[in-house]
PDB file of C-alpha atoms in Angstrom:
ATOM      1  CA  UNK A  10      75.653 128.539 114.945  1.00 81.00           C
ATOM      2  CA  UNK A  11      76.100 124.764 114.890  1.00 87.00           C
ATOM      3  CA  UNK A  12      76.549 123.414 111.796  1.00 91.00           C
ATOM      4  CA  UNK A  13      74.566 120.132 109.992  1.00 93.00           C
ATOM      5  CA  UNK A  14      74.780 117.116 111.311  1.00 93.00           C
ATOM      6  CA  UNK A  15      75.932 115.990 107.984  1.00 94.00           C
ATOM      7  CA  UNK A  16      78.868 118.312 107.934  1.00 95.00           C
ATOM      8  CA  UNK A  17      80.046 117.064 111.672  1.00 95.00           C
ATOM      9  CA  UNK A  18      79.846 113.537 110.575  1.00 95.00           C
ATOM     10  CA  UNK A  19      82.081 114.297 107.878  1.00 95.00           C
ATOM     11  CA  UNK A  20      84.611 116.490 109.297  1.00 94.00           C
ATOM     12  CA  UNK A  21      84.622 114.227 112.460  1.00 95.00           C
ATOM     13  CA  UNK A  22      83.865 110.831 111.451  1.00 94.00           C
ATOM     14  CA  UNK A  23      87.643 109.334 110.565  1.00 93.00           C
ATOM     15  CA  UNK A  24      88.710 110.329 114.157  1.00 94.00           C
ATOM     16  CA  UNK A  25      85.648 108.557 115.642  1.00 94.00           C
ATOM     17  CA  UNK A  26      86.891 105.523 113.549  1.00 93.00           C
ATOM     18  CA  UNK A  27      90.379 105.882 114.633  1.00 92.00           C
ATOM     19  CA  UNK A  28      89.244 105.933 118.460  1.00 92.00           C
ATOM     20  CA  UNK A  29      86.806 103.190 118.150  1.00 92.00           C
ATOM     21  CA  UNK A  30      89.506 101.162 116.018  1.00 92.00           C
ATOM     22  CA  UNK A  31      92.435 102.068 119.418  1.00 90.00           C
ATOM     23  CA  UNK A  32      90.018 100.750 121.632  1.00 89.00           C
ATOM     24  CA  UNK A  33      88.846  97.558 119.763  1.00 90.00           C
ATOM     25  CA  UNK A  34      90.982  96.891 117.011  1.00 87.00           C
ATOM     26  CA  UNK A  35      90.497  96.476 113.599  1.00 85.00           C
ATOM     27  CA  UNK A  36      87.753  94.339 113.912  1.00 85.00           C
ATOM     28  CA  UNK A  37      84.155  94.809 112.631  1.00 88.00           C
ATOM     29  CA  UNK A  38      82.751  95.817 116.230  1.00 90.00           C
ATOM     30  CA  UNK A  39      84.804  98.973 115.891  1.00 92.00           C
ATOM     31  CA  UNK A  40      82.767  99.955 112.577  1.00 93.00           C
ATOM     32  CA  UNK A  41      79.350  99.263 114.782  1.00 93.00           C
ATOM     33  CA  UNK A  42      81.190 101.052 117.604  1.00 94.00           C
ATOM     34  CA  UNK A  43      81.643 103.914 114.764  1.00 94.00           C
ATOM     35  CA  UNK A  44      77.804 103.675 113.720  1.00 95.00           C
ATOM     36  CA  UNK A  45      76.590 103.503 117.358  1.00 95.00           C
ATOM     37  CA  UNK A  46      78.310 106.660 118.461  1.00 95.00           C
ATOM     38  CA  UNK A  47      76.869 108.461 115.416  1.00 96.00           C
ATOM     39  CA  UNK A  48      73.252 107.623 116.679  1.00 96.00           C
ATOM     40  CA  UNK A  49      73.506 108.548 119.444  1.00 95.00           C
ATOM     41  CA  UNK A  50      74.735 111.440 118.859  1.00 96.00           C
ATOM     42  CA  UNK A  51      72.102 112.229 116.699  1.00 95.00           C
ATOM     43  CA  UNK A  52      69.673 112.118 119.352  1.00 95.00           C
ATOM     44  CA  UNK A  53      71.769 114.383 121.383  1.00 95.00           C
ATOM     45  CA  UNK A  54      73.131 116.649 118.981  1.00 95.00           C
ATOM     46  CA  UNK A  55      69.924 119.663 118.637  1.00 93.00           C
ATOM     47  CA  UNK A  56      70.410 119.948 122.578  1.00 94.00           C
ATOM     48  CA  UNK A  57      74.546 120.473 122.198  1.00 93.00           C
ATOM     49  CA  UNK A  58      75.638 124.238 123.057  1.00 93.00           C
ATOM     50  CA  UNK A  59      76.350 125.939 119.980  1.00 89.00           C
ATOM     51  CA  UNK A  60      80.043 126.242 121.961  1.00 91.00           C
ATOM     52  CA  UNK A  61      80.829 123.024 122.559  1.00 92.00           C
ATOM     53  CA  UNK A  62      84.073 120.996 121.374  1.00 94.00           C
ATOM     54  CA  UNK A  63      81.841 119.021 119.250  1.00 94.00           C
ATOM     55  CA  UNK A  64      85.461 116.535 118.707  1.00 94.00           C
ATOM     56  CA  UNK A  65      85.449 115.457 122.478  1.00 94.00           C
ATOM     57  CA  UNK A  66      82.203 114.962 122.782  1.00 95.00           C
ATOM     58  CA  UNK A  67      81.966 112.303 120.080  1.00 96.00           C
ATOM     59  CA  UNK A  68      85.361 110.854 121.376  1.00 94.00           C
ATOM     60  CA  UNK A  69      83.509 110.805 124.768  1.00 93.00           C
ATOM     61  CA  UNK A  70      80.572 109.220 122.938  1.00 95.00           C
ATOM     62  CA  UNK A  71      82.757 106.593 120.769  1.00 95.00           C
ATOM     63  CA  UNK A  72      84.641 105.867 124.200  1.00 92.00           C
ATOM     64  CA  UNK A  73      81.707 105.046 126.065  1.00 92.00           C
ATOM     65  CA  UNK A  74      79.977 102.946 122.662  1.00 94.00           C
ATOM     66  CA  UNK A  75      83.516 101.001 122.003  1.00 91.00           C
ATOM     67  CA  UNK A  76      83.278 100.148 126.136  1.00 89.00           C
ATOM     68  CA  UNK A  77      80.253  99.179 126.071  1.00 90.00           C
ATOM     69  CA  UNK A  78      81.529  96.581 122.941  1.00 89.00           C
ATOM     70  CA  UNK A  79      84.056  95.189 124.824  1.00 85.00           C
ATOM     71  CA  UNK A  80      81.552  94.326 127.924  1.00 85.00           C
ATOM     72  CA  UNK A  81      79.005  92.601 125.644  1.00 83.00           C
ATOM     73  CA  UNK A  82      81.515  90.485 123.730  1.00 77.00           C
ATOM     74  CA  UNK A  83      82.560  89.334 127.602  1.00 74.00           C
ATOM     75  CA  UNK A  84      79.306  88.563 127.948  1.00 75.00           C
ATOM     76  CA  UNK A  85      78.867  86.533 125.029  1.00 72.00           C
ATOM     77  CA  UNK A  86      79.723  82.969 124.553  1.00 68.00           C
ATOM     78  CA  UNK A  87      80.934  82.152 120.529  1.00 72.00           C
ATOM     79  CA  UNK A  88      80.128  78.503 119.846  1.00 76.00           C
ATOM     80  CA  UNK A  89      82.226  77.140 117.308  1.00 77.00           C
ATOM     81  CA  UNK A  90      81.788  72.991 116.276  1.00 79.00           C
ATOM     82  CA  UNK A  91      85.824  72.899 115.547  1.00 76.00           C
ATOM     83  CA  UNK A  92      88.922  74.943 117.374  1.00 67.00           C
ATOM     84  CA  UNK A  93      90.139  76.678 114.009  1.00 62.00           C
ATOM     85  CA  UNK A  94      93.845  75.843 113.644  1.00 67.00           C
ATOM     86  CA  UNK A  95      95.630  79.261 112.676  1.00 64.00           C
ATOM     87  CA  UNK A  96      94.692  82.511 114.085  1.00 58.00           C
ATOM     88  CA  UNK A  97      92.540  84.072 111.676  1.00 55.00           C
ATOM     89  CA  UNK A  98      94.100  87.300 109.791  1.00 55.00           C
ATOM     90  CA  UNK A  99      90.491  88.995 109.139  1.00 53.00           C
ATOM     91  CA  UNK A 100      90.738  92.817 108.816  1.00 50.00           C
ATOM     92  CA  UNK A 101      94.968  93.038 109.227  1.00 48.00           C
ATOM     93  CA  UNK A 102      96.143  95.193 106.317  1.00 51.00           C
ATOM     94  CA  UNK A 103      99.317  94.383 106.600  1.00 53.00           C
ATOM     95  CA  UNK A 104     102.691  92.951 108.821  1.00 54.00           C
ATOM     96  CA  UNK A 105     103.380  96.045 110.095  1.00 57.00           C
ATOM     97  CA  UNK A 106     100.056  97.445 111.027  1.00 65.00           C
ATOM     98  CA  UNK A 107      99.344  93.656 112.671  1.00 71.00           C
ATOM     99  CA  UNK A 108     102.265  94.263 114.761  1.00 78.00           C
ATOM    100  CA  UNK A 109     101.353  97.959 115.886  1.00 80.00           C
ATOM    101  CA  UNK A 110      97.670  96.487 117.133  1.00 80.00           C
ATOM    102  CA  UNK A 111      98.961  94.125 118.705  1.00 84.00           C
ATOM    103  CA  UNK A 112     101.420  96.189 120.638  1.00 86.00           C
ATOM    104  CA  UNK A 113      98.739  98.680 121.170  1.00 87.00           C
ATOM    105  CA  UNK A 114      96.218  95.753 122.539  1.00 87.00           C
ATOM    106  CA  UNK A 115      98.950  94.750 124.769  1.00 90.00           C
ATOM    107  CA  UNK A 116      99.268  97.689 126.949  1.00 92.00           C
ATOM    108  CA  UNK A 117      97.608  98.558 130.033  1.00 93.00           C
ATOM    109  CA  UNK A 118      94.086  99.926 129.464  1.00 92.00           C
ATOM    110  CA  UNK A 119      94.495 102.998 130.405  1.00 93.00           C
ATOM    111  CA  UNK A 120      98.094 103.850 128.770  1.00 94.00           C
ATOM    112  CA  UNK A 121      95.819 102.526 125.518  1.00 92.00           C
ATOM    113  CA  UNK A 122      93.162 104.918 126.017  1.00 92.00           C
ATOM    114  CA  UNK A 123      95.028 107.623 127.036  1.00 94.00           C
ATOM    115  CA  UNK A 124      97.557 107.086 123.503  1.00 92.00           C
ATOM    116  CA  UNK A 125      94.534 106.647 121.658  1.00 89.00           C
ATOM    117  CA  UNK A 126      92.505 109.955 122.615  1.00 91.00           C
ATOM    118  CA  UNK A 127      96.003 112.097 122.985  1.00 92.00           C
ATOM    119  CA  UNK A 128      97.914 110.920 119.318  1.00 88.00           C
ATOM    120  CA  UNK A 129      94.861 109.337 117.364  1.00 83.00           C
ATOM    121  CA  UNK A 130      92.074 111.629 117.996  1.00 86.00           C
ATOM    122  CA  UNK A 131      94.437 114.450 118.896  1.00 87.00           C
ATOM    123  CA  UNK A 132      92.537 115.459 121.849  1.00 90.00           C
ATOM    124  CA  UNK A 133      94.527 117.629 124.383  1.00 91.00           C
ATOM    125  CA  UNK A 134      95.596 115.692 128.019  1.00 94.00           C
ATOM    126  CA  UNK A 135      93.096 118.185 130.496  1.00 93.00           C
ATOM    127  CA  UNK A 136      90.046 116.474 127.592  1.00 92.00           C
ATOM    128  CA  UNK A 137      91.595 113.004 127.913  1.00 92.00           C
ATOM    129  CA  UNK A 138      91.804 113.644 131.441  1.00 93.00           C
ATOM    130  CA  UNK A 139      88.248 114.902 132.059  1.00 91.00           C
ATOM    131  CA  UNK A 140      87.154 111.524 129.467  1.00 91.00           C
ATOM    132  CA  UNK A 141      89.307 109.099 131.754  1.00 91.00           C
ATOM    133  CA  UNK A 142      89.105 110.562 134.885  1.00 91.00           C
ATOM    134  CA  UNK A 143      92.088 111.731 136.690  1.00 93.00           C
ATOM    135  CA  UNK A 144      94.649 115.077 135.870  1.00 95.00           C
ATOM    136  CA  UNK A 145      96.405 116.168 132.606  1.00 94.00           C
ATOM    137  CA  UNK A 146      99.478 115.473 134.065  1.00 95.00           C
ATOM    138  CA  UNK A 147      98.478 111.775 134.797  1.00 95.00           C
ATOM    139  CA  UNK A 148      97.123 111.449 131.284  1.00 95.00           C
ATOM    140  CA  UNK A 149     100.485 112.786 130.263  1.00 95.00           C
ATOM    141  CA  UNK A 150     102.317 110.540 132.065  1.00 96.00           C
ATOM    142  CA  UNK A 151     100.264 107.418 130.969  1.00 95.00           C
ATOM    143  CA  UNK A 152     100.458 108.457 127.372  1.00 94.00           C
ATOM    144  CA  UNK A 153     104.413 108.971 127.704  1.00 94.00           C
ATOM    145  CA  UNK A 154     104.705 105.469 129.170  1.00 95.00           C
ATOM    146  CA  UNK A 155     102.337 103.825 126.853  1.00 93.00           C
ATOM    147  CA  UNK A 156     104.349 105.445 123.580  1.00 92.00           C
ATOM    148  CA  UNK A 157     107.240 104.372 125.231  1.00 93.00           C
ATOM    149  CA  UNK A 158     105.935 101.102 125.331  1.00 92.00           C
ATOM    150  CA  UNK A 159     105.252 100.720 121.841  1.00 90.00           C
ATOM    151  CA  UNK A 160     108.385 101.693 120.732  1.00 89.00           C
ATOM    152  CA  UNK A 161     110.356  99.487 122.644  1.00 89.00           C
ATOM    153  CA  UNK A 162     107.529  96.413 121.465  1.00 87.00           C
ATOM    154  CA  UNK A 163     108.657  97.649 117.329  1.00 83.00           C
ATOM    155  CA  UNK A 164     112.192  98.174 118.064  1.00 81.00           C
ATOM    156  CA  UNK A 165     112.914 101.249 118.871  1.00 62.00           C
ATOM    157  CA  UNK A 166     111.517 103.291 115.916  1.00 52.00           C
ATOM    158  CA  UNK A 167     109.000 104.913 115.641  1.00 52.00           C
ATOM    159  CA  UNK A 168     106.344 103.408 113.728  1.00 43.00           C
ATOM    160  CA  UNK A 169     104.888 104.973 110.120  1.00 47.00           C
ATOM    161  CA  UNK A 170     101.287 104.560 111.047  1.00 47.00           C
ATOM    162  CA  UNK A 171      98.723 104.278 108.620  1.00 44.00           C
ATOM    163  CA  UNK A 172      96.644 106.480 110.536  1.00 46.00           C
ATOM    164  CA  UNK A 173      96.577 109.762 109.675  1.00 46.00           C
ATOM    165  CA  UNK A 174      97.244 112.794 111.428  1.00 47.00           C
ATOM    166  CA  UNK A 175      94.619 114.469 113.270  1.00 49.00           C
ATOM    167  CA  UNK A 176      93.300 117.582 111.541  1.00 50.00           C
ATOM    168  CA  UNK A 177      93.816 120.524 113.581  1.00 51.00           C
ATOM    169  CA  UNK A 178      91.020 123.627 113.688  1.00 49.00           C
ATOM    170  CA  UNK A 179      91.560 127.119 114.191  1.00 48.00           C
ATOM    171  CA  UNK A 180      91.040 127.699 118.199  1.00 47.00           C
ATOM    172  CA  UNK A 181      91.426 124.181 119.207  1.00 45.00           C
ATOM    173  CA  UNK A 182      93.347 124.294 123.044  1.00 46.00           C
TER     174      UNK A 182
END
Protein backbone atom coordinates (compact mmCIF):
# COMPACT_ATOMS: atom_id res chain seq x y z
CA UNK A 1 0.00 0.00 0.00
CA UNK A 2 1.35 3.41 -0.99
CA UNK A 3 1.46 5.70 1.52
CA UNK A 4 0.02 9.69 1.59
CA UNK A 5 1.24 11.94 -0.48
CA UNK A 6 1.92 14.00 2.51
CA UNK A 7 4.12 11.42 4.10
CA UNK A 8 6.32 11.02 0.65
CA UNK A 9 6.77 14.69 0.50
CA UNK A 10 8.14 14.61 3.81
CA UNK A 11 10.28 11.67 3.91
CA UNK A 12 11.51 12.60 0.34
CA UNK A 13 11.42 16.21 -0.01
CA UNK A 14 15.19 17.30 1.39
CA UNK A 15 16.70 14.91 -1.27
CA UNK A 16 14.54 16.49 -4.02
CA UNK A 17 16.04 19.84 -2.71
CA UNK A 18 19.47 18.55 -2.61
CA UNK A 19 19.18 17.30 -6.39
CA UNK A 20 17.49 20.32 -7.64
CA UNK A 21 20.10 22.52 -5.58
CA UNK A 22 23.36 19.99 -7.56
CA UNK A 23 21.86 20.78 -10.66
CA UNK A 24 21.15 24.58 -10.28
CA UNK A 25 22.76 25.85 -7.39
CA UNK A 26 21.70 27.54 -4.55
CA UNK A 27 19.69 29.83 -6.27
CA UNK A 28 15.91 30.44 -5.97
CA UNK A 29 15.08 28.44 -9.32
CA UNK A 30 16.17 25.33 -7.46
CA UNK A 31 13.31 25.96 -4.71
CA UNK A 32 10.70 26.34 -7.89
CA UNK A 33 12.59 23.38 -9.38
CA UNK A 34 11.72 21.71 -5.79
CA UNK A 35 7.93 22.93 -5.99
CA UNK A 36 7.58 21.96 -9.69
CA UNK A 37 8.66 18.38 -9.23
CA UNK A 38 6.21 18.07 -6.31
CA UNK A 39 3.26 18.96 -8.73
CA UNK A 40 3.85 17.06 -10.89
CA UNK A 41 4.17 14.42 -9.11
CA UNK A 42 1.04 14.91 -7.64
CA UNK A 43 -0.68 14.44 -10.77
CA UNK A 44 1.16 11.28 -11.33
CA UNK A 45 1.39 9.86 -8.06
CA UNK A 46 -2.46 7.73 -7.71
CA UNK A 47 -1.25 5.96 -11.07
CA UNK A 48 2.45 4.95 -9.40
CA UNK A 49 2.74 1.01 -8.71
CA UNK A 50 2.35 0.45 -5.19
CA UNK A 51 6.18 -1.14 -5.85
CA UNK A 52 7.84 1.47 -7.18
CA UNK A 53 11.17 3.24 -5.82
CA UNK A 54 9.10 6.19 -5.13
CA UNK A 55 13.03 8.08 -4.39
CA UNK A 56 14.07 7.71 -8.15
CA UNK A 57 11.18 8.57 -9.49
CA UNK A 58 11.06 12.03 -7.93
CA UNK A 59 14.90 12.35 -8.60
CA UNK A 60 13.86 11.46 -12.22
CA UNK A 61 11.09 14.05 -11.87
CA UNK A 62 13.36 16.90 -10.10
CA UNK A 63 16.03 16.02 -12.92
CA UNK A 64 13.85 16.56 -15.69
CA UNK A 65 12.02 20.00 -13.73
CA UNK A 66 15.72 21.46 -12.74
CA UNK A 67 16.56 20.78 -16.83
CA UNK A 68 13.92 22.18 -17.92
CA UNK A 69 15.12 25.50 -15.52
CA UNK A 70 18.25 25.69 -16.96
CA UNK A 71 16.74 25.76 -20.74
CA UNK A 72 14.28 28.57 -19.92
CA UNK A 73 16.78 30.81 -18.13
CA UNK A 74 18.86 30.29 -21.71
CA UNK A 75 16.04 31.40 -23.18
CA UNK A 76 15.52 34.39 -21.28
CA UNK A 77 17.12 37.70 -21.71
CA UNK A 78 17.63 39.71 -17.97
CA UNK A 79 17.63 43.44 -18.71
CA UNK A 80 19.42 45.28 -16.23
CA UNK A 81 19.82 49.53 -16.71
CA UNK A 82 23.51 49.23 -14.94
CA UNK A 83 26.32 46.20 -15.10
CA UNK A 84 26.34 45.63 -11.16
CA UNK A 85 29.98 45.93 -10.05
CA UNK A 86 30.62 42.86 -7.61
CA UNK A 87 29.22 39.52 -8.15
CA UNK A 88 26.30 39.30 -6.08
CA UNK A 89 26.58 36.77 -2.93
CA UNK A 90 22.61 36.03 -2.82
CA UNK A 91 21.84 32.60 -1.27
CA UNK A 92 25.87 31.57 -0.39
CA UNK A 93 25.84 30.46 3.25
CA UNK A 94 29.11 30.59 3.63
CA UNK A 95 33.12 30.56 2.11
CA UNK A 96 33.27 27.15 2.11
CA UNK A 97 29.97 26.06 0.76
CA UNK A 98 30.57 29.05 -2.10
CA UNK A 99 33.62 27.27 -2.99
CA UNK A 100 32.08 23.61 -3.13
CA UNK A 101 29.22 25.10 -5.75
CA UNK A 102 31.35 26.50 -7.55
CA UNK A 103 33.57 23.51 -7.97
CA UNK A 104 30.53 21.45 -8.44
CA UNK A 105 29.15 24.05 -11.29
CA UNK A 106 32.44 23.72 -12.86
CA UNK A 107 32.47 20.18 -13.85
CA UNK A 108 31.33 18.53 -16.84
CA UNK A 109 27.54 18.05 -16.89
CA UNK A 110 27.36 14.82 -16.68
CA UNK A 111 30.22 14.06 -13.92
CA UNK A 112 27.71 16.82 -12.01
CA UNK A 113 24.71 14.86 -12.47
CA UNK A 114 26.02 11.71 -12.03
CA UNK A 115 27.81 13.08 -8.28
CA UNK A 116 24.68 14.64 -7.59
CA UNK A 117 22.14 11.58 -8.00
CA UNK A 118 25.00 8.92 -6.69
CA UNK A 119 26.33 11.02 -3.19
CA UNK A 120 23.43 13.67 -2.76
CA UNK A 121 20.36 11.79 -3.41
CA UNK A 122 22.08 8.49 -2.69
CA UNK A 123 20.65 6.80 -5.59
CA UNK A 124 22.52 3.57 -6.66
CA UNK A 125 24.77 3.86 -10.27
CA UNK A 126 22.30 1.07 -12.45
CA UNK A 127 19.23 4.18 -11.19
CA UNK A 128 21.62 7.00 -12.13
CA UNK A 129 22.40 5.10 -15.07
CA UNK A 130 18.85 4.29 -16.24
CA UNK A 131 18.11 8.51 -15.24
CA UNK A 132 21.22 9.56 -17.47
CA UNK A 133 21.32 7.12 -19.91
CA UNK A 134 24.23 4.91 -20.36
CA UNK A 135 25.65 1.73 -17.86
CA UNK A 136 26.37 1.63 -14.06
CA UNK A 137 29.75 1.24 -14.74
CA UNK A 138 29.87 4.53 -16.83
CA UNK A 139 27.94 6.32 -14.12
CA UNK A 140 30.58 4.93 -11.84
CA UNK A 141 33.24 6.04 -13.65
CA UNK A 142 31.84 9.63 -14.20
CA UNK A 143 31.02 9.95 -10.56
CA UNK A 144 34.71 8.73 -9.59
CA UNK A 145 36.15 11.37 -11.93
CA UNK A 146 33.84 14.09 -11.00
CA UNK A 147 34.66 13.47 -6.96
CA UNK A 148 38.01 13.39 -7.98
CA UNK A 149 37.60 16.57 -9.45
CA UNK A 150 36.32 18.30 -6.59
CA UNK A 151 38.82 17.30 -4.40
CA UNK A 152 41.63 18.32 -6.27
CA UNK A 153 39.47 22.02 -6.94
CA UNK A 154 39.37 22.20 -2.49
CA UNK A 155 42.74 20.89 -2.00
CA UNK A 156 42.83 17.66 -1.58
CA UNK A 157 40.39 17.08 1.35
CA UNK A 158 37.55 16.09 1.40
CA UNK A 159 35.01 18.60 1.92
CA UNK A 160 32.49 18.70 5.28
CA UNK A 161 29.38 19.32 3.30
CA UNK A 162 26.52 20.87 4.70
CA UNK A 163 24.41 18.49 3.05
CA UNK A 164 23.35 15.80 4.84
CA UNK A 165 23.60 12.27 4.37
CA UNK A 166 21.08 10.49 2.48
CA UNK A 167 18.70 8.47 4.64
CA UNK A 168 18.89 4.94 3.85
CA UNK A 169 15.50 2.50 3.93
CA UNK A 170 15.25 -0.97 4.71
CA UNK A 171 15.45 -2.87 1.10
CA UNK A 172 16.89 -0.07 -0.80
CA UNK A 173 19.48 -1.88 -3.71
Amino acid sequence: MKPPFEQVVEIHGATVLRVCRAVLGPRPESEDAWSETFLAALRAYPGLPPDANVQAWLVTIAHRKALDAVRAAGRRAVPVADVPERHSTIGIVRDRDDALWRALAALPERQRLTVAYHHVAGLPFREVAEILGGTPEAARRASSDGIRALRSALGGARPASTVPAPPTAKGTP
